[in-house]
Amino acid sequence: MDQDYLPEKVEKDAQDYWDKHQAFKVTEDPAREKFYCLSMFPYPSGKLHMGHVRNYTIGDVITRYQRLQGRNVLQPMGWDAFGLPAENAAMANGVPPAKWTYDNIAYMKKQLRSLGFAIDWGRELATCQPEYYKWNQWLFLRMLEKGIAYKKTGVVNWDPVDRTVLANEQVIDGRGWRTGALIEKREIPMYYLAITRYAEELLADLEQLPEWPERVRTMQANWIGKSVGVRFAFPYQLEGKDEKLWVFTTRADTIMGVTFCAVAAEHPLATHAAKNNPELAAFIEECKAGSVMEADLATMEKKGLPTGINVTHPLTGEPVPVWVGNYVLMGYGEGAVMAVPAHDERDFHFADHYKLPIKQVITNGIEIQRKRGSDFLGSDYAHYDFNDKHWKAWYADKENGLCINSGKFDGMTYNEAVDAIAAELKAKGLGKKQTMWRLRDWGISRQRYWGCPIPIIHCDRCGDVPVPDDNLPVVLPEDCVPDGTGNPLNKRTDFVDCVCPKCGQPARRETDTLDTFVDSSWYYARYCCPDNGAAMVDNRVKYWMPVDQYIGGIEHAILHLLYSRFWWKVMRDLGLVRGPEPFKRLLTQGMVLNEIFFRKPASGRITYFNPAEVEIRTDDKGGRLGAVLKSDGLPVESGGMGTMSKSKNNGVDPQSLIEQYGADTSRLFMMFASPPEMTLEWSDEGVAGASRFLRRLWKLVAEHVNQGLTAKRDFSSLPSALKDLRRQAHQTLAKVTDDIGRRRTFNTAIASVMELLNSVAKLDVHSTPARAVRQEALEIAVLALSPIVPHVCHSLWRSLGHEEAVIDARWPKPDDAALKQESLEIVVQVNGKLRGRVTVPAGASDEETVSYALADANIQRFIQGKELKKKIVVPGKLVNIVVAG
RNA sequence: GCCGAAGUGGUGAAAUUGGUAUACACGCUACCUUGAGGUGGUAGUGGCGAAAGCCGUGUGGGUUCGAGUCCCACCUUCGGCACCA
């Protein structure tokens, strides 16, 4: 074998071998256990970024490990090819989104191949292909038939200058990103999917996903947001007619403390009140300015104006004024809320600001009084600081409060009061208990070109007519170039003009396209049968699904994963697939960060410098002194770690990394630098270290091979140094098996192999048994590393004398005989502090272990003359001797 | 604002079930090696201390024989918030 590690040659050889043998092409084989390993497919933005490399390396390590376990492993790849960036690129360069996208796919595919992933490329798909999105359209029509898809108005960001709808991302500080115009909220008709129909099941089935990260399940549960409360009405009269203002509350126990109601700016009551009230009309207009993002709405200053309309309290009959509040959302609940300033923080601040009455109706519970020392709330609100954290804790504590100032409800607990009040409202026909969801139906219409056309035809006579299945797909013309002034499809008469499928008269085709989340909600199923032109899915899906391991960014923890779960359940209800959930196990990978360097001149713009152009100055202990730009030697400031981005100029191009060090080094660094779920901080030194390790590994194997390979031999009587190394080798195998197979902590798996190789390097090899032990240790190391650095291991496995390729090897079980130990080192503590170590025979009893510990000279020093109170033994590990004083 | 995480040496991190804090690697220091180096090697490397030892896991409390790990409060950073994907 070569004396030097030449990654370029090694990687080409391995990849040529895999290609020649079609090593990663898989077919359904019911006789074999399957494993479906899926990474979230990339958006073809131009070139791979480090996040992709990390994601797909994690997937590849698991894929190759499962293959070594003997399973039939599917790892597919495709392209989430529709979306906004293609339109932005078109605006910037005048290139049609289709061409831009296909060019990007070709380039990125080349990059993925150079990383040596064990992908079955025969199943590649792109969501912008009519063969794929035909089935988006087909399933949309099925949903329409079942009433899951429906039409209603929705709020969008409207740029009045470009006269176009903007994505949230395109609204910066309430203004259009291209025009700078103030953005308005505008209501337009859109299609929705009734995901709320599945809310109960989507929540309940989280229980069936024990192998999902706890945090993701919690986030999804909170997002779905089930709350049980009371929906009830405040009656009022409007122009002589009886009307009702409906609200929902989870705190019906505080209903006697209502001092006003607040409605959203878009609420019909507000619209009506504004007719003869110019000030209110102006305020409503003001509320309609700005973005539709919830984060913006939640952080803006709470403002309101009275409508002049009073409604009647359903229980007391007292008049209650109605205000318009900018913090009330039309899209959530009834678009109106009851306000109880004494017991809701937001209501309090609003009432405080506008001098509205505050009425306390819950007393502090006895427990709370005990905790706080007094009834601190008292009756005089003027003396109370509502920013005080104790007040928040008190309010949140429903358990201990009792109703006061509430007439016949006085003295009731939360549950009693809610039941009694709900019953009374029900008796009056003004409300009842109800379940409410935070989850909203999924708006899927986008006023954009580069997406899947919605298969609807608008006819003046017949209304909105679905495109017949025979006419699918509705093909998106691929030669449009968006210019920022709206959807170019509107100008394409060859697309828009059509005949009504019902009456045959001229009609107009819908030009809105589907949300790209639709494309990504079922691609995992299509990978099982990408070549089926006649059906969305077929029997092959039953073999491969569910996905055994899904890997993707934590940023997808809610939306993509929730939409996919919903879509899967809809497909199941249509009889297309089986099983409750599409993704059995989920790994949410952390982001890839790099340091941000910049200079901020006294006047003018910040300049960002790529970390590659910056040199770090250190003191002689390695502590950091500062950073200077390599080109001029002058200092630059550090902005800390941030996700790799163009705007901060802190990206590292995977391509140059692969060219400089090779795919294996890139993969090794990515897997070694931190565990997959955590953020990964980029480090050029770390990459160099990974490269150095591979060179060392190569040298170690080459040295061994050049001294001659050894055959398998009897290890039963070895000198202790060799026995120790053999034990370490098998311990390493056990640890790597657990780390890759169960824990998915690739960093610690690599560290343990490094330790093994450090021991191998230190071993004096001057006998045949020593060479045999070394051969075994090297084989374990190479096989254990092969999922992570497959190219170099392909080569080294051959050099170690194997006919078969390492990808076709079987993962061995650790040898129990090798793992056996005759004595153990026990840690001895006195009063919990480490005071010594003793060696005890394996299998010693607790009493024996303690006597060994007590016999230790240093331990005696610490316990001498003191009363022995307690002896705690953790078998095989630790003894803690507790003494008085 | 709401929901979810994270914080350990000079740095990335390890410590899996409450049981040896800092494995592995980077960096740094000293020495050796090569004509040269993004070379290879040896030794050292949490702080204080002569030593015994003491102190150390964002901050402040608590539980325990024992806390990085559990509980309470807080600080900072990051992810998501429904039209970025």
Coordinates of N, CA, C and O (backbone and C1' of nucleotides) in Angstrom, one line a residue, chain B:
Chain B
rG1 P -40.3 40.5 26.5 O5' -41.8 40.0 26.1 C5' -42.9 40.5 26.8 C4' -44.1 39.9 26.1 C3' -44.1 38.3 26.1 O3' -44.7 37.8 27.2 C1' -44.5 39.2 23.9
rC2 P -44.0 36.4 27.9 O5' -44.5 35.3 27.0 C5' -45.9 35.0 26.9 C4' -46.2 34.0 25.8 C3' -45.3 32.8 25.8 O3' -45.8 31.8 26.7 C1' -45.3 33.7 23.6
rC3 P -44.8 30.8 27.4 O5' -44.4 29.8 26.3 C5' -45.3 28.9 25.8 C4' -44.7 28.1 24.7 C3' -43.4 27.4 25.0 O3' -43.5 26.3 25.7 C1' -43.2 28.5 22.9
rG4 P -42.3 25.8 26.7 O5' -41.1 25.4 25.7 C5' -41.3 24.3 24.9 C4' -40.1 24.2 24.0 C3' -38.7 24.0 24.8 O3' -38.6 22.7 25.2 C1' -38.5 25.6 23.0
rA5 P -37.5 22.5 26.4 O5' -36.2 22.3 25.6 C5' -35.0 22.9 26.1 C4' -34.0 23.0 24.9 C3' -32.6 23.3 25.4 O3' -31.9 22.1 25.6 C1' -33.3 25.0 23.9
rA6 P -31.0 21.8 26.9 O5' -29.8 22.9 26.6 C5' -28.9 22.6 25.6 C4' -28.0 23.7 25.3 C3' -27.2 24.2 26.5 O3' -26.0 23.5 26.7 C1' -28.2 26.1 25.5
rG7 P -25.3 23.4 28.1 O5' -24.6 24.8 28.3 C5' -23.5 25.2 27.4 C4' -23.2 26.6 27.7 C3' -22.4 26.8 29.0 O3' -21.3 27.7 28.9 C1' -24.3 28.2 29.0
rU8 P -19.9 27.2 28.6 O5' -19.6 26.2 29.7 C5' -19.4 26.7 31.1 C4' -18.6 25.7 31.9 C3' -17.2 25.4 31.5 O3' -16.4 26.4 32.1 C1' -18.3 23.4 31.8
rG9 P -15.5 27.4 31.3 O5' -14.3 26.4 30.9 C5' -13.2 27.0 30.2 C4' -11.9 26.8 31.1 C3' -10.7 27.4 30.4 O3' -9.8 27.9 31.4 C1' -10.4 25.1 30.9
rG10 P -9.6 29.5 31.4 O5' -9.0 29.7 29.9 C5' -8.8 31.0 29.4 C4' -8.6 31.0 27.9 C3' -9.5 30.1 27.1 O3' -10.8 30.7 26.9 C1' -7.3 29.7 26.4
rU11 P -12.1 29.7 26.8 O5' -11.9 29.1 25.4 C5' -12.2 29.9 24.2 C4' -12.2 28.9 23.0 C3' -13.2 27.8 23.0 O3' -14.5 28.2 22.7 C1' -11.1 27.0 22.4
rG12 P -15.7 27.3 23.2 O5' -15.7 26.0 22.2 C5' -16.0 26.2 20.9 C4' -15.9 24.8 20.2 C3' -16.8 23.7 20.9 O3' -18.2 23.9 20.5 C1' -14.7 22.8 20.4
rA13 P -19.3 23.3 21.5 O5' -19.0 21.8 21.5 C5' -19.3 20.9 22.6 C4' -18.3 19.8 22.6 C3' -18.5 18.8 23.7 O3' -19.4 17.8 23.2 C1' -16.3 19.6 23.8
rA14 P -20.4 17.0 24.2 O5' -19.4 16.2 25.1 C5' -18.7 15.0 24.6 C4' -18.0 14.3 25.6 C3' -18.8 13.8 26.8 O3' -19.5 12.7 26.5 C1' -16.7 14.7 27.5
rA15 P -20.9 12.4 27.1 O5' -20.6 12.3 28.7 C5' -19.9 11.2 29.2 C4' -19.6 11.3 30.6 C3' -20.8 11.7 31.5 O3' -21.6 10.6 31.8 C1' -19.0 13.1 32.0
rU16 P -23.1 10.7 32.3 O5' -23.8 10.6 30.9 C5' -25.2 11.0 30.7 C4' -25.9 9.8 30.0 C3' -26.3 8.7 31.0 O3' -27.5 8.2 30.7 C1' -25.1 7.9 29.1
rU17 P -28.9 8.9 31.2 O5' -29.2 8.2 32.6 C5' -30.4 8.5 33.2 C4' -30.4 8.0 34.6 C3' -29.3 8.5 35.4 O3' -29.7 8.9 36.7 C1' -29.3 6.2 35.5
rG18 P -30.3 10.4 36.9 O5' -28.9 11.0 37.3 C5' -28.9 12.0 38.3 C4' -27.5 12.0 39.0 C3' -27.1 10.5 39.4 O3' -25.7 10.5 39.6 C1' -27.4 11.8 41.3
rG19 P -24.7 9.8 38.6 O5' -23.3 9.7 39.4 C5' -22.7 10.9 39.8 C4' -21.5 10.6 40.6 C3' -20.6 9.5 40.0 O3' -19.3 9.8 40.3 C1' -21.3 8.9 42.2
rU20 P -18.4 10.8 39.4 O5' -17.0 10.5 40.0 C5' -16.7 10.8 41.3 C4' -15.3 11.2 41.4 C3' -14.8 12.3 40.4 O3' -13.8 13.1 41.0 C1' -13.6 10.3 40.1
rA21 P -14.2 14.5 41.6 O5' -14.7 15.3 40.3 C5' -13.7 15.7 39.3 C4' -14.3 15.7 38.0 C3' -13.3 16.1 36.9 O3' -12.6 15.0 36.4 C1' -15.3 17.3 36.7
rU22 P -11.1 15.1 35.9 O5' -11.3 15.9 34.5 C5' -12.0 15.2 33.4 C4' -12.3 16.3 32.3 C3' -11.0 16.8 31.7 O3' -10.7 15.9 30.6 C1' -12.5 18.6 32.2
rA23 P -9.1 15.8 30.1 O5' -9.1 14.4 29.4 C5' -9.2 13.2 30.1 C4' -10.0 12.2 29.4 C3' -9.7 12.0 27.9 O3' -8.6 11.2 27.6 C1' -12.0 12.1 28.2
rC24 P -7.4 11.7 26.6 O5' -8.2 11.9 25.3 C5' -8.6 10.9 24.4 C4' -9.4 11.4 23.2 C3' -8.7 12.5 22.5 O3' -7.8 12.0 21.6 C1' -10.9 13.2 22.9
rA25 P -6.4 12.9 21.3 O5' -7.0 14.2 20.6 C5' -7.4 14.2 19.2 C4' -8.1 15.5 18.9 C3' -7.2 16.7 18.9 O3' -6.4 16.8 17.7 C1' -9.3 17.1 19.9
rC26 P -5.1 17.7 17.8 O5' -5.6 19.2 17.8 C5' -6.3 19.7 16.7 C4' -6.9 21.1 17.1 C3' -5.9 22.1 17.5 O3' -5.2 22.7 16.3 C1' -7.7 22.2 19.0
rG27 P -3.7 23.1 16.4 O5' -3.7 24.3 17.5 C5' -4.3 25.5 17.2 C4' -4.3 26.4 18.4 C3' -3.0 26.7 19.1 O3' -2.3 27.7 18.4 C1' -4.5 26.0 20.7
rC28 P -0.7 27.7 18.3 O5' -0.3 27.9 19.8 C5' -0.5 29.1 20.5 C4' -0.2 29.0 22.0 C3' 1.2 28.6 22.3 O3' 2.1 29.7 22.2 C1' -0.3 27.3 23.5
rU29 P 3.6 29.5 21.8 O5' 4.2 28.8 23.0 C5' 4.3 29.5 24.3 C4' 5.0 28.6 25.3 C3' 6.3 27.9 24.9 O3' 7.4 28.8 24.9 C1' 4.9 26.3 26.0
rA30 P 8.5 28.6 23.9 O5' 9.3 27.3 24.4 C5' 10.0 27.4 25.7 C4' 10.4 26.0 26.1 C3' 11.3 25.3 25.0 O3' 12.6 25.7 24.9 C1' 9.7 23.8 25.9
rC31 P 13.4 25.7 23.5 O5' 13.7 24.2 23.3 C5' 14.6 23.5 24.2 C4' 14.5 22.0 24.0 C3' 14.8 21.5 22.6 O3' 16.1 21.4 22.3 C1' 12.8 20.5 23.4
rC32 P 16.7 21.5 20.8 O5' 16.3 20.1 20.2 C5' 16.9 18.9 20.6 C4' 16.2 17.7 20.0 C3' 16.2 17.7 18.4 O3' 17.5 17.3 17.9 C1' 14.1 17.1 19.2
rU33 P 17.9 17.8 16.5 O5' 16.8 17.1 15.5 C5' 16.9 15.7 15.3 C4' 15.8 15.3 14.2 C3' 15.9 16.1 12.9 O3' 16.9 15.4 12.1 C1' 13.7 16.1 13.6
rU34 P 17.9 16.4 11.2 O5' 17.0 16.7 9.9 C5' 16.5 15.6 9.1 C4' 15.5 16.2 8.1 C3' 15.9 17.5 7.4 O3' 16.8 17.2 6.3 C1' 13.7 17.6 8.2
rG35 P 18.2 18.0 6.2 O5' 17.7 19.5 6.0 C5' 18.7 20.6 6.0 C4' 18.1 21.7 5.1 C3' 16.7 22.1 5.4 O3' 16.6 23.1 6.4 C1' 17.0 21.8 3.1
rA36 P 15.4 23.0 7.5 O5' 14.2 23.4 6.6 C5' 14.1 24.8 6.2 C4' 13.0 24.9 5.2 C3' 11.6 24.6 5.7 O3' 11.0 25.7 6.3 C1' 11.9 23.5 3.6
rG37 P 10.2 25.5 7.7 O5' 8.7 25.2 7.2 C5' 8.1 26.1 6.3 C4' 6.9 25.4 5.6 C3' 5.8 25.1 6.6 O3' 4.5 25.1 5.8 C1' 6.7 23.1 5.6
rG38 P 3.5 26.3 6.0 O5' 2.3 25.6 6.8 C5' 2.3 25.3 8.2 C4' 1.2 24.4 8.5 C3' 1.4 23.0 8.0 O3' 0.9 22.1 9.0 C1' -0.6 23.9 7.1
rU39 P 1.8 21.4 10.1 O5' 2.3 20.0 9.5 C5' 2.9 19.9 8.3 C4' 3.6 18.6 8.1 C3' 3.7 17.7 9.3 O3' 2.6 16.8 9.4 C1' 5.9 18.1 8.4
rG40 P 2.1 16.3 10.8 O5' 3.3 15.4 11.4 C5' 3.5 14.1 10.8 C4' 4.7 13.5 11.4 C3' 4.8 13.4 12.9 O3' 4.1 12.2 13.3 C1' 6.8 14.3 12.1
rG41 P 3.3 12.3 14.8 O5' 4.5 12.3 15.8 C5' 5.3 11.2 16.1 C4' 6.5 11.5 16.8 C3' 6.3 11.9 18.3 O3' 6.0 10.7 19.1 C1' 7.9 13.3 17.3
rU42 P 5.1 10.9 20.3 O5' 6.1 11.5 21.4 C5' 7.2 10.7 21.9 C4' 8.0 11.6 22.9 C3' 7.2 12.2 24.0 O3' 6.9 11.3 25.0 C1' 8.6 13.8 23.0
rA43 P 5.5 11.4 25.8 O5' 5.8 12.7 26.7 C5' 6.7 12.7 27.8 C4' 7.0 14.1 28.3 C3' 5.7 14.9 28.8 O3' 5.3 14.4 30.1 C1' 7.0 16.3 27.5
rG44 P 3.8 14.5 30.5 O5' 3.6 16.1 30.7 C5' 4.2 16.8 31.7 C4' 4.1 18.3 31.6 C3' 2.6 18.8 31.6 O3' 2.1 18.8 32.9 C1' 3.8 19.8 29.8
rU45 P 0.6 18.5 33.2 O5' -0.1 19.8 32.7 C5' 0.1 21.1 33.2 C4' -0.5 22.2 32.4 C3' -2.0 22.0 32.1 O3' -2.8 22.4 33.2 C1' -0.9 22.5 30.1
rG46 P -4.0 21.5 33.7 O5' -5.2 22.6 33.9 C5' -5.6 23.5 32.9 C4' -6.5 24.5 33.4 C3' -6.0 25.3 34.6 O3' -5.1 26.4 34.1 C1' -8.1 24.6 35.1
rG47 P -3.9 26.8 35.1 O5' -4.7 27.6 36.2 C5' -5.3 28.9 36.0 C4' -5.9 29.5 37.2 C3' -4.9 29.6 38.4 O3' -4.2 30.7 38.3 C1' -6.9 28.5 39.1
rC48 P -2.7 30.7 38.9 O5' -2.8 30.7 40.5 C5' -3.5 31.7 41.1 C4' -3.7 31.4 42.6 C3' -2.5 30.8 43.3 O3' -1.6 31.9 43.7 C1' -4.3 29.5 43.9
rG49 P 0.0 31.5 43.7 O5' 0.1 30.4 44.8 C5' 0.0 30.7 46.2 C4' 0.2 29.4 47.0 C3' 1.5 28.6 46.8 O3' 2.6 29.2 47.4 C1' -0.4 27.1 46.8
rA50 P 4.0 29.2 46.6 O5' 4.4 27.6 46.5 C5' 5.4 27.2 45.7 C4' 6.1 26.0 46.3 C3' 5.2 24.8 46.6 O3' 5.1 23.9 45.5 C1' 6.5 25.3 48.5
rA51 P 3.7 23.2 45.2 O5' 3.4 22.3 46.4 C5' 4.1 21.0 46.4 C4' 4.0 20.4 47.8 C3' 2.6 19.9 48.2 O3' 2.4 18.6 47.8 C1' 3.6 21.3 49.9
rA52 P 1.0 18.1 47.5 O5' 0.3 18.0 49.0 C5' 0.5 16.9 49.9 C4' -0.1 17.2 51.2 C3' -1.6 17.4 51.2 O3' -2.3 16.2 51.3 C1' -0.5 19.1 52.4
rG53 P -3.5 15.9 50.4 O5' -4.3 17.3 50.3 C5' -5.2 17.6 51.4 C4' -5.3 19.1 51.5 C3' -6.5 19.8 50.8 O3' -7.7 19.7 51.6 C1' -4.5 21.0 50.4
rC54 P -9.1 19.7 50.9 O5' -9.2 21.2 50.5 C5' -9.4 22.2 51.5 C4' -9.3 23.6 50.8 C3' -10.3 23.9 49.7 O3' -11.6 24.3 50.3 C1' -8.2 24.5 49.0
rC55 P -12.9 23.9 49.5 O5' -12.8 24.8 48.2 C5' -12.9 26.2 48.3 C4' -12.6 26.9 47.0 C3' -13.5 26.4 45.9 O3' -14.8 27.0 46.0 C1' -11.3 26.6 45.1
rG56 P -16.0 26.4 45.2 O5' -15.7 27.1 43.8 C5' -16.3 26.6 42.7 C4' -15.5 26.8 41.4 C3' -16.0 25.8 40.3 O3' -17.0 26.5 39.7 C1' -13.7 25.6 40.6
rU57 P -18.5 26.0 39.8 O5' -18.8 25.5 38.3 C5' -18.3 26.4 37.3 C4' -18.8 25.8 36.0 C3' -20.4 25.6 35.9 O3' -20.8 26.0 34.6 C1' -19.3 23.6 35.5
rG58 P -22.2 26.6 34.4 O5' -22.0 28.2 34.8 C5' -21.1 29.0 34.0 C4' -21.6 30.4 34.1 C3' -22.2 30.8 35.5 O3' -21.1 31.2 36.4 C1' -23.6 31.5 33.7
rU59 P -21.4 30.9 37.9 O5' -22.4 32.0 38.3 C5' -22.1 33.4 38.3 C4' -23.3 34.2 38.9 C3' -23.8 33.7 40.2 O3' -23.0 34.2 41.3 C1' -25.6 34.0 38.8
rG60 P -22.8 33.2 42.7 O5' -24.2 33.4 43.4 C5' -24.7 34.6 43.8 C4' -26.1 34.5 44.3 C3' -26.3 33.4 45.3 O3' -25.8 33.6 46.6 C1' -28.1 33.5 43.7
rG61 P -25.7 32.4 47.6 O5' -27.2 32.1 48.0 C5' -27.6 30.9 48.6 C4' -29.1 30.8 48.6 C3' -29.6 29.4 48.9 O3' -29.6 29.2 50.3 C1' -30.6 30.0 46.9
rG62 P -28.9 27.9 51.0 O5' -29.8 26.8 50.6 C5' -31.2 26.8 51.0 C4' -32.0 25.8 50.3 C3' -31.7 24.3 50.4 O3' -32.1 23.8 51.7 C1' -32.2 24.8 48.2
rU63 P -31.4 22.6 52.4 O5' -31.8 21.4 51.5 C5' -33.2 20.9 51.5 C4' -33.3 19.8 50.5 C3' -32.4 18.6 50.8 O3' -32.9 17.8 51.8 C1' -32.4 19.1 48.5
rU64 P -31.8 17.2 52.9 O5' -30.9 16.2 52.1 C5' -31.4 15.0 51.6 C4' -30.4 14.4 50.7 C3' -29.0 14.1 51.4 O3' -29.1 13.0 52.2 C1' -28.6 15.0 49.3
rC65 P -28.3 12.9 53.7 O5' -26.8 12.9 53.3 C5' -25.8 13.0 54.3 C4' -24.4 12.7 53.8 C3' -24.1 13.3 52.4 O3' -23.7 14.7 52.6 C1' -23.6 11.0 52.3
rG66 P -24.1 15.8 51.7 O5' -23.5 15.3 50.3 C5' -22.1 15.4 50.0 C4' -21.8 14.8 48.7 C3' -22.5 15.4 47.5 O3' -21.8 16.6 47.1 C1' -22.6 13.0 47.4
rA67 P -22.7 17.7 46.4 O5' -23.2 17.1 45.1 C5' -22.4 16.7 44.0 C4' -22.9 17.2 42.7 C3' -22.9 18.8 42.6 O3' -22.6 19.2 41.3 C1' -25.1 17.9 42.4
rG68 P -21.2 19.3 40.8 O5' -21.4 19.9 39.3 C5' -21.9 21.2 39.1 C4' -22.5 21.2 37.7 C3' -23.8 20.5 37.6 O3' -24.9 21.4 37.9 C1' -22.4 19.9 35.8
rU69 P -26.2 20.8 38.7 O5' -26.7 19.6 37.8 C5' -27.3 19.9 36.5 C4' -27.6 18.6 35.9 C3' -28.7 17.8 36.6 O3' -29.6 17.3 35.7 C1' -26.7 16.5 36.4
rC70 P -31.0 18.1 35.5 O5' -31.7 17.8 36.9 C5' -32.5 16.6 37.2 C4' -33.2 16.7 38.5 C3' -33.8 18.1 38.8 O3' -35.0 18.3 38.2 C1' -32.6 17.3 40.7
rC71 P -35.6 19.8 37.8 O5' -35.9 20.4 39.2 C5' -37.1 19.9 40.0 C4' -37.2 20.7 41.2 C3' -37.3 22.2 40.9 O3' -38.6 22.6 40.5 C1' -35.8 21.8 42.7
rC72 P -38.7 23.9 39.5 O5' -38.4 25.1 40.5 C5' -39.4 25.4 41.5 C4' -38.8 26.6 42.3 C3' -38.5 27.8 41.4 O3' -39.6 28.6 41.0 C1' -36.8 27.5 43.0
rA73 P -39.6 29.3 39.6 O5' -38.6 30.6 39.9 C5' -39.0 31.6 40.7 C4' -37.9 32.5 41.0 C3' -37.3 33.2 39.8 O3' -38.0 34.3 39.3 C1' -35.6 32.4 41.2
rC74 P -37.9 34.5 37.7 O5' -36.5 35.1 37.5 C5' -36.1 36.4 37.9 C4' -34.6 36.5 37.9 C3' -34.0 36.6 36.5 O3' -34.1 37.9 36.0 C1' -32.7 35.2 37.8
rC75 P -34.1 38.1 34.4 O5' -32.5 38.0 34.0 C5' -31.6 39.0 34.5 C4' -30.2 38.6 34.1 C3' -30.1 38.4 32.6 O3' -29.9 39.6 31.9 C1' -29.0 36.6 33.7
rU76 P -30.4 39.7 30.4 O5' -29.3 38.9 29.5 C5' -28.0 39.3 29.4 C4' -27.2 38.3 28.8 C3' -27.6 37.8 27.4 O3' -27.2 38.6 26.4 C1' -27.1 35.9 28.8
rU77 P -28.1 38.7 25.0 O5' -27.7 37.4 24.3 C5' -26.4 37.1 23.7 C4' -26.3 35.7 23.3 C3' -27.3 35.2 22.2 O3' -27.0 35.7 20.9 C1' -27.2 33.6 23.9
rC78 P -28.2 35.9 19.9 O5' -28.6 34.4 19.5 C5' -27.8 33.6 18.7 C4' -28.3 32.2 18.7 C3' -29.7 32.0 18.1 O3' -29.6 31.9 16.7 C1' -29.7 30.8 20.1
rG79 P -30.9 32.4 15.8 O5' -31.9 31.1 15.9 C5' -31.6 29.9 15.3 C4' -32.7 28.9 15.5 C3' -34.1 29.4 15.1 O3' -34.3 29.2 13.8 C1' -34.1 28.4 17.3
rG80 P -35.3 30.3 13.0 O5' -36.7 29.8 13.6 C5' -37.3 28.6 13.2 C4' -38.6 28.4 14.0 C3' -39.6 29.6 13.8 O3' -40.3 29.5 12.5 C1' -39.5 29.0 16.0
rC81 P -40.8 30.8 11.8 O5' -42.0 31.3 12.7 C5' -43.2 30.5 12.8 C4' -44.1 31.1 13.8 C3' -44.5 32.6 13.6 O3' -45.5 32.7 12.7 C1' -43.9 32.2 15.9
rA82 P -45.6 34.0 11.8 O5' -46.0 33.3 10.4 C5' -45.2 32.2 9.9 C4' -46.2 31.1 9.5 C3' -47.4 31.5 8.8 O3' -47.6 30.5 7.8 C1' -48.0 30.2 10.6
rC83 P -48.2 31.0 6.4 O5' -47.0 31.9 5.7 C5' -45.8 31.2 5.4 C4' -45.0 32.1 4.5 C3' -44.7 33.5 5.1 O3' -43.5 34.0 4.5 C1' -46.0 33.8 3.2
rC84 P -42.1 33.5 5.1 O5' -41.5 32.7 3.9 C5' -40.9 33.3 2.8 C4' -39.5 32.8 2.6 C3' -39.3 31.3 2.4 O3' -39.5 30.9 1.1 C1' -37.8 32.1 4.0
rA85 P -40.3 29.7 0.6 O5' -39.4 28.5 1.0 C5' -38.2 28.2 0.2 C4' -37.3 27.3 1.1 C3' -37.9 26.0 1.4 O3' -37.5 25.0 0.4 C1' -37.1 27.0 3.4

